[in-house]
């Protein structure tokens, strides 16, 4: 009887040990599989993050280029307005600064220059922007309105802005998808 009880106890202890070992092995396998899934998720998350950063960088670059382009368009509008004003009211014109239409057109011209300044003032300090602003000020003196040098200076400043506004060729070759 003692031998049977010992045998039975050892068999029960053995079954418990084997069962515990089996559960531990199954837990290890499940843990390894969970770790592999977690690693795969982490890799996907990292890929998504890299893609999001790339898109954000491209969007920021595109935004910056659009701001320069907006400033270029406004500078071009100012140049064209001044050139038109000089042609319309320049040497040989029958209209004088005392004429109502002249005053209205002059005020419209100054309004366009102010719009250039409003757009330029939100840019960080930049020599191109500074030159544009300096080229489009000081029109209290009527002689400056008709100055060909002033028109050339605005044209040069506008072209400097245009250089900054040029589309990066890499943007045109990027796959949008």
Coordinates of N, CA and C in Angstrom, one line a residue:
X1 N 0.8 -1.2 0.0 CA 0.0 0.0 0.0 C 0.9 1.3 0.0
X2 N 1.9 1.3 0.8 CA 2.8 2.4 0.8 C 3.4 2.7 -0.6
X3 N 3.8 1.6 -1.3 CA 4.3 1.8 -2.6 C 3.3 2.3 -3.6
X4 N 2.1 1.9 -3.4 CA 1.0 2.4 -4.3 C 0.8 3.8 -4.1
X5 N 0.7 4.2 -2.8 CA 0.5 5.7 -2.5 C 1.7 6.5 -3.0
X6 N 2.9 6.0 -2.9 CA 4.1 6.7 -3.3 C 4.0 6.9 -4.8
X7 N 3.7 5.7 -5.5 CA 3.6 5.7 -6.9 C 2.5 6.7 -7.4
X8 N 1.4 6.7 -6.7 CA 0.3 7.5 -7.1 C 0.6 9.0 -6.9
X9 N 1.3 9.3 -5.7 CA 1.7 10.6 -5.4 C 2.7 11.1 -6.5
X10 N 3.7 10.3 -6.8 CA 4.7 10.6 -7.8 C 4.0 10.8 -9.2
X11 N 3.1 10.1 -9.5 CA 2.4 10.2 -10.8 C 1.6 11.5 -10.8
X12 N 0.9 11.8 -9.7 CA 0.1 13.0 -9.6 C 1.1 14.2 -9.7
X13 N 2.2 14.1 -8.9 CA 3.2 15.2 -8.9 C 3.7 15.4 -10.3
X14 N 4.0 14.3 -11.0 CA 4.5 14.3 -12.3 C 3.5 14.9 -13.3
X15 N 2.2 14.6 -13.1 CA 1.2 15.2 -14.0 C 1.1 16.7 -13.8
X16 N 1.2 17.1 -12.5 CA 1.1 18.5 -12.2 C 2.3 19.2 -12.8
X17 N 3.5 18.6 -12.7 CA 4.7 19.2 -13.2 C 4.6 19.3 -14.7
X18 N 4.2 18.2 -15.3 CA 4.1 18.2 -16.8 C 3.0 19.2 -17.3
X19 N 1.9 19.3 -16.6 CA 0.9 20.3 -16.9 C 1.4 21.7 -16.7
X20 N 2.1 21.9 -15.7 CA 2.7 23.3 -15.4 C 3.7 23.6 -16.5
X21 N 4.5 22.6 -16.9 CA 5.5 22.8 -18.0 C 4.8 23.1 -19.3
X22 N 3.7 22.4 -19.6 CA 3.0 22.6 -20.8 C 2.4 24.0 -20.8
X23 N 1.8 24.4 -19.7 CA 1.2 25.8 -19.6 C 2.3 26.8 -19.8
X24 N 3.4 26.6 -19.2 CA 4.6 27.6 -19.3 C 5.0 27.6 -20.7
X25 N 5.1 26.5 -21.4 CA 5.6 26.4 -22.8 C 4.6 27.2 -23.7
X26 N 3.3 26.9 -23.5 CA 2.2 27.6 -24.2 C 2.3 29.1 -24.0
X27 N 2.5 29.5 -22.8 CA 2.6 30.9 -22.5 C 3.8 31.5 -23.2
X28 N 4.9 30.8 -23.3 CA 6.1 31.3 -24.0 C 5.8 31.5 -25.4
X29 N 5.1 30.5 -26.1 CA 4.8 30.6 -27.5 C 3.9 31.8 -27.7
X30 N 2.8 31.9 -26.9 CA 1.9 33.1 -27.0 C 2.6 34.4 -26.9
X31 N 3.6 34.4 -25.9 CA 4.3 35.7 -25.7 C 5.2 36.0 -26.9
X32 N 5.8 35.0 -27.5 CA 6.7 35.2 -28.7 C 5.8 35.7 -29.8
X33 N 4.6 35.1 -30.0 CA 3.8 35.5 -31.1 C 3.3 37.0 -30.9
X34 N 2.9 37.3 -29.6 CA 2.5 38.6 -29.3 C 3.6 39.6 -29.5
X35 N 4.8 39.3 -29.2 CA 6.0 40.1 -29.4 C 6.2 40.4 -30.9
X36 N 6.0 39.3 -31.7 CA 6.2 39.5 -33.2 C 5.1 40.4 -33.7
X37 N 3.9 40.3 -33.3 CA 2.8 41.2 -33.7 C 3.1 42.6 -33.2
X38 N 3.6 42.8 -32.0 CA 3.9 44.1 -31.5 C 5.0 44.7 -32.4
X39 N 6.0 43.9 -32.7 CA 7.1 44.4 -33.5 C 6.6 44.8 -34.9
X40 N 5.7 44.0 -35.5 CA 5.1 44.4 -36.8 C 4.3 45.7 -36.7
X41 N 3.6 45.8 -35.6 CA 2.8 47.1 -35.4 C 3.7 48.3 -35.3
X42 N 4.8 48.1 -34.5 CA 5.7 49.2 -34.3 C 6.4 49.6 -35.7
X43 N 6.7 48.6 -36.5 CA 7.3 48.9 -37.8 C 6.3 49.6 -38.7
X44 N 5.0 49.2 -38.6 CA 4.0 49.9 -39.4 C 3.8 51.4 -38.9
X45 N 3.8 51.5 -37.6 CA 3.7 52.8 -37.0 C 4.9 53.7 -37.4
X46 N 6.1 53.2 -37.4 CA 7.3 53.9 -37.8 C 7.2 54.3 -39.2
X47 N 6.8 53.4 -40.1 CA 6.6 53.7 -41.5 C 5.6 54.8 -41.7
X48 N 4.5 54.7 -41.0 CA 3.4 55.8 -41.1 C 4.0 57.1 -40.6
X49 N 4.7 57.1 -39.6 CA 5.3 58.4 -39.0 C 6.3 59.0 -40.1
X50 N 7.1 58.1 -40.7 CA 8.1 58.6 -41.7 C 7.3 59.2 -42.9
X51 N 6.3 58.5 -43.3 CA 5.5 59.0 -44.4 C 4.8 60.3 -44.0
X52 N 4.2 60.4 -42.8 CA 3.6 61.6 -42.4 C 4.6 62.8 -42.3
X53 N 5.8 62.5 -41.8 CA 6.8 63.6 -41.8 C 7.2 64.1 -43.2
X54 N 7.3 63.1 -44.1 CA 7.7 63.4 -45.5 C 6.6 64.3 -46.1
X55 N 5.3 63.9 -45.9 CA 4.2 64.7 -46.4 C 4.2 66.1 -45.8
X56 N 4.4 66.2 -44.5 CA 4.4 67.5 -43.8 C 5.5 68.4 -44.3
X57 N 6.6 67.8 -44.5 CA 7.8 68.6 -45.1 C 7.5 69.1 -46.5
X58 N 6.9 68.2 -47.3 CA 6.6 68.6 -48.6 C 5.5 69.7 -48.6
X59 N 4.5 69.6 -47.8 CA 3.4 70.6 -47.7 C 4.0 71.9 -47.2
X60 N 4.9 71.9 -46.2 CA 5.5 73.1 -45.7 C 6.3 73.8 -46.8
X61 N 7.0 73.0 -47.6 CA 7.8 73.6 -48.7 C 6.9 74.2 -49.7
X62 N 5.8 73.5 -50.0 CA 4.8 74.0 -51.0 C 4.2 75.3 -50.5
X63 N 3.9 75.3 -49.2 CA 3.3 76.5 -48.6 C 4.2 77.7 -48.7
X64 N 5.5 77.5 -48.3 CA 6.5 78.6 -48.4 C 6.6 79.1 -49.8
X65 N 6.6 78.2 -50.8 CA 6.7 78.6 -52.2 C 5.5 79.4 -52.6
X66 N 4.3 79.0 -52.2 CA 3.1 79.7 -52.5 C 3.1 81.1 -51.9
X67 N 3.6 81.3 -50.7 CA 3.7 82.6 -50.1 C 4.5 83.5 -50.9
X68 N 5.7 83.0 -51.4 CA 6.5 83.8 -52.2 C 5.8 84.1 -53.6
X69 N 5.1 83.2 -54.1 CA 4.4 83.4 -55.3 C 3.3 84.5 -55.1
X70 N 2.6 84.4 -54.0 CA 1.5 85.4 -53.7 C 2.2 86.8 -53.6
X71 N 3.3 86.9 -53.0 CA 4.0 88.2 -52.9 C 4.5 88.7 -54.3
X72 N 4.9 87.7 -55.1 CA 5.3 88.0 -56.5 C 4.1 88.6 -57.3
X73 N 3.0 87.9 -57.2 CA 1.8 88.4 -57.9 C 1.4 89.8 -57.5
X74 N 1.5 90.1 -56.2 CA 1.1 91.4 -55.7 C 2.2 92.4 -56.2
X75 N 3.4 92.1 -56.2 CA 4.5 93.0 -56.7 C 4.3 93.3 -58.2
X76 N 4.0 92.2 -58.9 CA 3.7 92.4 -60.3 C 2.5 93.3 -60.6
X77 N 1.5 93.2 -59.8 CA 0.3 94.0 -59.9 C 0.7 95.5 -59.6
X78 N 1.6 95.7 -58.6 CA 2.0 97.1 -58.3 C 2.9 97.6 -59.4
X79 N 3.8 96.8 -60.0 CA 4.6 97.3 -61.1 C 3.7 97.7 -62.3
X80 N 2.7 96.8 -62.6 CA 1.8 97.1 -63.8 C 1.0 98.3 -63.5
X81 N 0.5 98.5 -62.3 CA -0.3 99.7 -62.0 C 0.5 101.0 -62.1
X82 N 1.8 100.9 -61.6 CA 2.6 102.1 -61.7 C 2.9 102.4 -63.2
X83 N 3.3 101.4 -63.9 CA 3.6 101.6 -65.4 C 2.3 102.2 -66.1
X84 N 1.2 101.6 -65.8 CA -0.1 102.2 -66.4 C -0.3 103.6 -66.1
X85 N -0.1 103.9 -64.8 CA -0.3 105.3 -64.3 C 0.7 106.2 -65.0
X86 N 2.0 105.8 -65.1 CA 3.0 106.6 -65.8 C 2.6 106.9 -67.2
X87 N 2.1 105.9 -67.9 CA 1.7 106.0 -69.3 C 0.5 106.9 -69.4
X88 N -0.5 106.7 -68.6 CA -1.7 107.4 -68.7 C -1.5 108.9 -68.3
X89 N -0.7 109.2 -67.2 CA -0.6 110.5 -66.7 C 0.7 111.2 -66.9
X90 N 1.6 110.5 -67.6 CA 3.0 111.0 -67.7 C 3.1 112.2 -68.6
X91 N 4.3 112.4 -69.1 CA 4.6 113.6 -69.9 C 3.7 113.7 -71.1
X92 N 3.1 114.8 -71.3 CA 2.2 115.0 -72.4 C 0.7 114.8 -72.1
X93 N 0.5 114.3 -70.9 CA -0.9 114.1 -70.5 C -1.6 115.4 -70.3
X94 N -2.9 115.3 -70.6 CA -3.7 116.5 -70.5 C -4.3 116.6 -69.1
X95 N -4.2 115.6 -68.3 CA -4.8 115.6 -67.0 C -3.8 116.0 -65.9
X96 N -4.2 116.8 -65.0 CA -3.3 117.3 -63.9 C -3.6 116.6 -62.6
X97 N -2.7 116.7 -61.6 CA -3.0 116.2 -60.3 C -4.2 116.8 -59.6
X98 N -4.7 117.9 -60.1 CA -5.9 118.4 -59.5 C -7.2 117.8 -60.1
X99 N -7.1 117.0 -61.1 CA -8.2 116.3 -61.8 C -8.7 115.2 -60.9
X100 N -10.0 115.1 -60.8 CA -10.6 114.1 -59.9 C -10.3 112.6 -60.3
X101 N -10.2 112.3 -61.6 CA -9.8 111.0 -62.0 C -8.4 110.7 -61.7
X102 N -7.5 111.7 -61.9 CA -6.1 111.5 -61.6 C -6.0 111.1 -60.1
X103 N -6.7 111.9 -59.2 CA -6.6 111.6 -57.8 C -7.1 110.2 -57.5
X104 N -8.2 109.8 -58.1 CA -8.8 108.5 -57.8 C -7.8 107.4 -58.3
X105 N -7.2 107.6 -59.4 CA -6.2 106.6 -59.9 C -5.0 106.5 -59.1
X106 N -4.6 107.7 -58.6 CA -3.4 107.8 -57.7 C -3.7 107.1 -56.4
X107 N -4.9 107.3 -55.9 CA -5.2 106.6 -54.6 C -5.3 105.1 -54.8
X108 N -5.8 104.7 -56.0 CA -5.9 103.2 -56.3 C -4.4 102.7 -56.3
X109 N -3.5 103.4 -56.9 CA -2.1 103.0 -57.0 C -1.5 102.9 -55.6
X110 N -1.7 103.8 -54.8 CA -1.2 103.8 -53.4 C -1.8 102.6 -52.7
X111 N -3.1 102.3 -52.9 CA -3.8 101.2 -52.3 C -3.1 99.9 -52.7
X112 N -2.7 99.8 -53.9 CA -2.0 98.5 -54.4 C -0.7 98.4 -53.7
X113 N 0.1 99.6 -53.6 CA 1.3 99.5 -52.9 C 1.2 99.1 -51.4
X114 N 0.1 99.6 -50.8 CA -0.1 99.2 -49.4 C -0.5 97.7 -49.3
X115 N -1.1 97.2 -50.3 CA -1.4 95.7 -50.3 C -0.1 94.9 -50.4
X116 N 0.8 95.4 -51.2 CA 2.1 94.8 -51.3 C 2.8 94.8 -49.9
X117 N 2.8 96.0 -49.3 CA 3.4 96.1 -48.0 C 2.8 95.2 -46.9
X118 N 1.4 95.1 -46.9 CA 0.7 94.3 -46.0 C 1.1 92.8 -46.1
X119 N 1.3 92.4 -47.4 CA 1.7 91.0 -47.6 C 3.2 90.8 -47.2
X120 N 4.0 91.8 -47.6 CA 5.4 91.7 -47.3 C 5.8 91.7 -45.8
X121 N 5.0 92.4 -45.0 CA 5.3 92.6 -43.6 C 5.1 91.3 -42.8
X122 N 4.4 90.3 -43.3 CA 4.3 89.1 -42.6 C 5.5 88.1 -42.8
X123 N 6.4 88.5 -43.8 CA 7.5 87.7 -44.0 C 8.6 88.0 -43.0
X124 N 9.4 87.0 -42.7 CA 10.6 87.2 -41.8 C 11.5 88.2 -42.6
X125 N 12.4 88.8 -41.8 CA 13.3 89.8 -42.4 C 14.1 89.1 -43.5
X126 N 14.1 89.7 -44.7 CA 14.7 89.1 -45.8 C 15.1 90.2 -46.8
X127 N 16.3 90.2 -47.3 CA 16.8 91.3 -48.2 C 15.9 91.5 -49.4
X128 N 15.3 90.5 -49.9 CA 14.4 90.6 -51.1 C 13.2 91.3 -50.7
X129 N 12.6 91.0 -49.6 CA 11.4 91.7 -49.1 C 11.7 93.1 -48.8
X130 N 12.8 93.4 -48.1 CA 13.2 94.7 -47.8 C 13.3 95.6 -49.0
X131 N 14.0 95.1 -50.0 CA 14.2 95.8 -51.3 C 12.8 96.1 -51.9
X132 N 11.9 95.2 -51.9 CA 10.6 95.4 -52.5 C 9.9 96.5 -51.8
X133 N 9.9 96.5 -50.5 CA 9.3 97.5 -49.7 C 9.9 98.9 -49.9
X134 N 11.2 99.0 -50.0 CA 11.9 100.2 -50.2 C 11.6 100.8 -51.6
X135 N 11.4 99.9 -52.6 CA 11.1 100.3 -54.0 C 9.7 100.8 -54.1
X136 N 8.8 100.4 -53.2 CA 7.4 100.8 -53.3 C 6.9 101.8 -52.3
X137 N 7.9 102.6 -51.8 CA 7.5 103.7 -50.8 C 7.9 105.1 -51.4
X138 N 7.6 106.1 -50.6 CA 8.0 107.5 -50.9 C 7.3 108.0 -52.2
X139 N 6.0 107.9 -52.2 CA 5.3 108.5 -53.3 C 4.5 109.8 -52.9
X140 N 4.9 110.4 -51.8 CA 4.3 111.7 -51.5 C 4.7 112.7 -52.5
X141 N 5.9 112.5 -53.0 CA 6.5 113.4 -54.0 C 6.0 112.9 -55.4
X142 N 5.3 113.7 -56.1 CA 4.7 113.3 -57.4 C 5.8 112.9 -58.4
X143 N 7.0 113.5 -58.3 CA 8.1 113.1 -59.2 C 8.5 111.6 -59.0
X144 N 8.4 111.1 -57.8 CA 8.7 109.7 -57.7 C 7.6 108.8 -58.4
X145 N 6.4 109.2 -58.5 CA 5.4 108.5 -59.2 C 5.8 108.3 -60.7
X146 N 6.4 109.4 -61.3 CA 6.7 109.3 -62.7 C 8.2 109.0 -63.0
X147 N 8.9 108.6 -62.0 CA 10.3 108.3 -62.1 C 10.5 106.9 -62.8
X148 N 11.2 106.9 -63.9 CA 11.5 105.6 -64.6 C 12.4 104.8 -63.8
X149 N 13.3 105.4 -63.1 CA 14.2 104.7 -62.2 C 13.4 104.0 -61.1
X150 N 12.4 104.6 -60.6 CA 11.6 104.0 -59.6 C 10.9 102.8 -60.2
X151 N 10.4 102.9 -61.4 CA 9.7 101.8 -62.1 C 10.7 100.6 -62.3
X152 N 11.9 100.9 -62.7 CA 13.0 99.9 -62.8 C 13.3 99.2 -61.5
X153 N 13.4 100.0 -60.5 CA 13.7 99.5 -59.1 C 12.6 98.5 -58.7
X154 N 11.3 98.9 -58.9 CA 10.2 98.0 -58.6 C 10.3 96.7 -59.4
X155 N 10.7 96.9 -60.7 CA 10.8 95.7 -61.6 C 11.9 94.8 -61.1
X156 N 13.0 95.3 -60.7 CA 14.2 94.5 -60.2 C 13.7 93.8 -58.9
X157 N 13.1 94.5 -58.0 CA 12.6 93.9 -56.7 C 11.6 92.8 -57.0
X158 N 10.7 93.1 -58.0 CA 9.7 92.1 -58.3 C 10.4 90.8 -58.9
X159 N 11.4 91.0 -59.7 CA 12.2 89.8 -60.2 C 12.9 89.1 -59.2
X160 N 13.4 89.8 -58.2 CA 14.0 89.0 -57.0 C 13.0 88.2 -56.3
X161 N 11.8 88.7 -56.1 CA 10.7 87.9 -55.5 C 10.4 86.8 -56.4
X162 N 10.3 87.0 -57.7 CA 10.0 85.9 -58.6 C 11.0 84.8 -58.5
X163 N 12.3 85.1 -58.3 CA 13.3 84.1 -58.2 C 13.0 83.2 -57.0
X164 N 12.5 83.8 -55.9 CA 12.1 83.0 -54.7 C 10.9 82.2 -54.9
X165 N 10.0 82.7 -55.8 CA 8.7 82.1 -56.0 C 8.7 81.0 -57.1
X166 N 9.9 80.8 -57.7 CA 9.9 79.8 -58.8 C 9.6 78.4 -58.2
X167 N 8.9 77.6 -58.9 CA 8.5 76.3 -58.5 C 9.8 75.4 -58.5
X168 N 10.0 74.7 -57.5 CA 11.1 73.7 -57.4 C 10.8 72.6 -58.4
X169 N 11.7 72.3 -59.3 CA 11.5 71.3 -60.3 C 11.2 69.9 -59.7
X170 N 11.7 69.7 -58.5 CA 11.4 68.4 -57.8 C 9.9 68.2 -57.5
X171 N 9.2 69.4 -57.2 CA 7.8 69.3 -56.9 C 7.0 68.8 -58.1
X172 N 7.5 69.2 -59.3 CA 6.8 68.8 -60.5 C 7.0 67.4 -60.9
X173 N 8.0 66.7 -60.4 CA 8.3 65.3 -60.7 C 7.9 64.4 -59.6
X174 N 7.4 64.9 -58.5 CA 6.9 64.0 -57.4 C 5.6 63.3 -57.8
X175 N 5.5 62.1 -57.5 CA 4.3 61.3 -57.6 C 3.3 61.8 -56.5
X176 N 2.1 62.2 -56.9 CA 1.2 62.7 -55.9 C 0.6 61.6 -55.0
X177 N 0.7 60.4 -55.4 CA 0.1 59.3 -54.7 C 1.1 58.7 -53.8

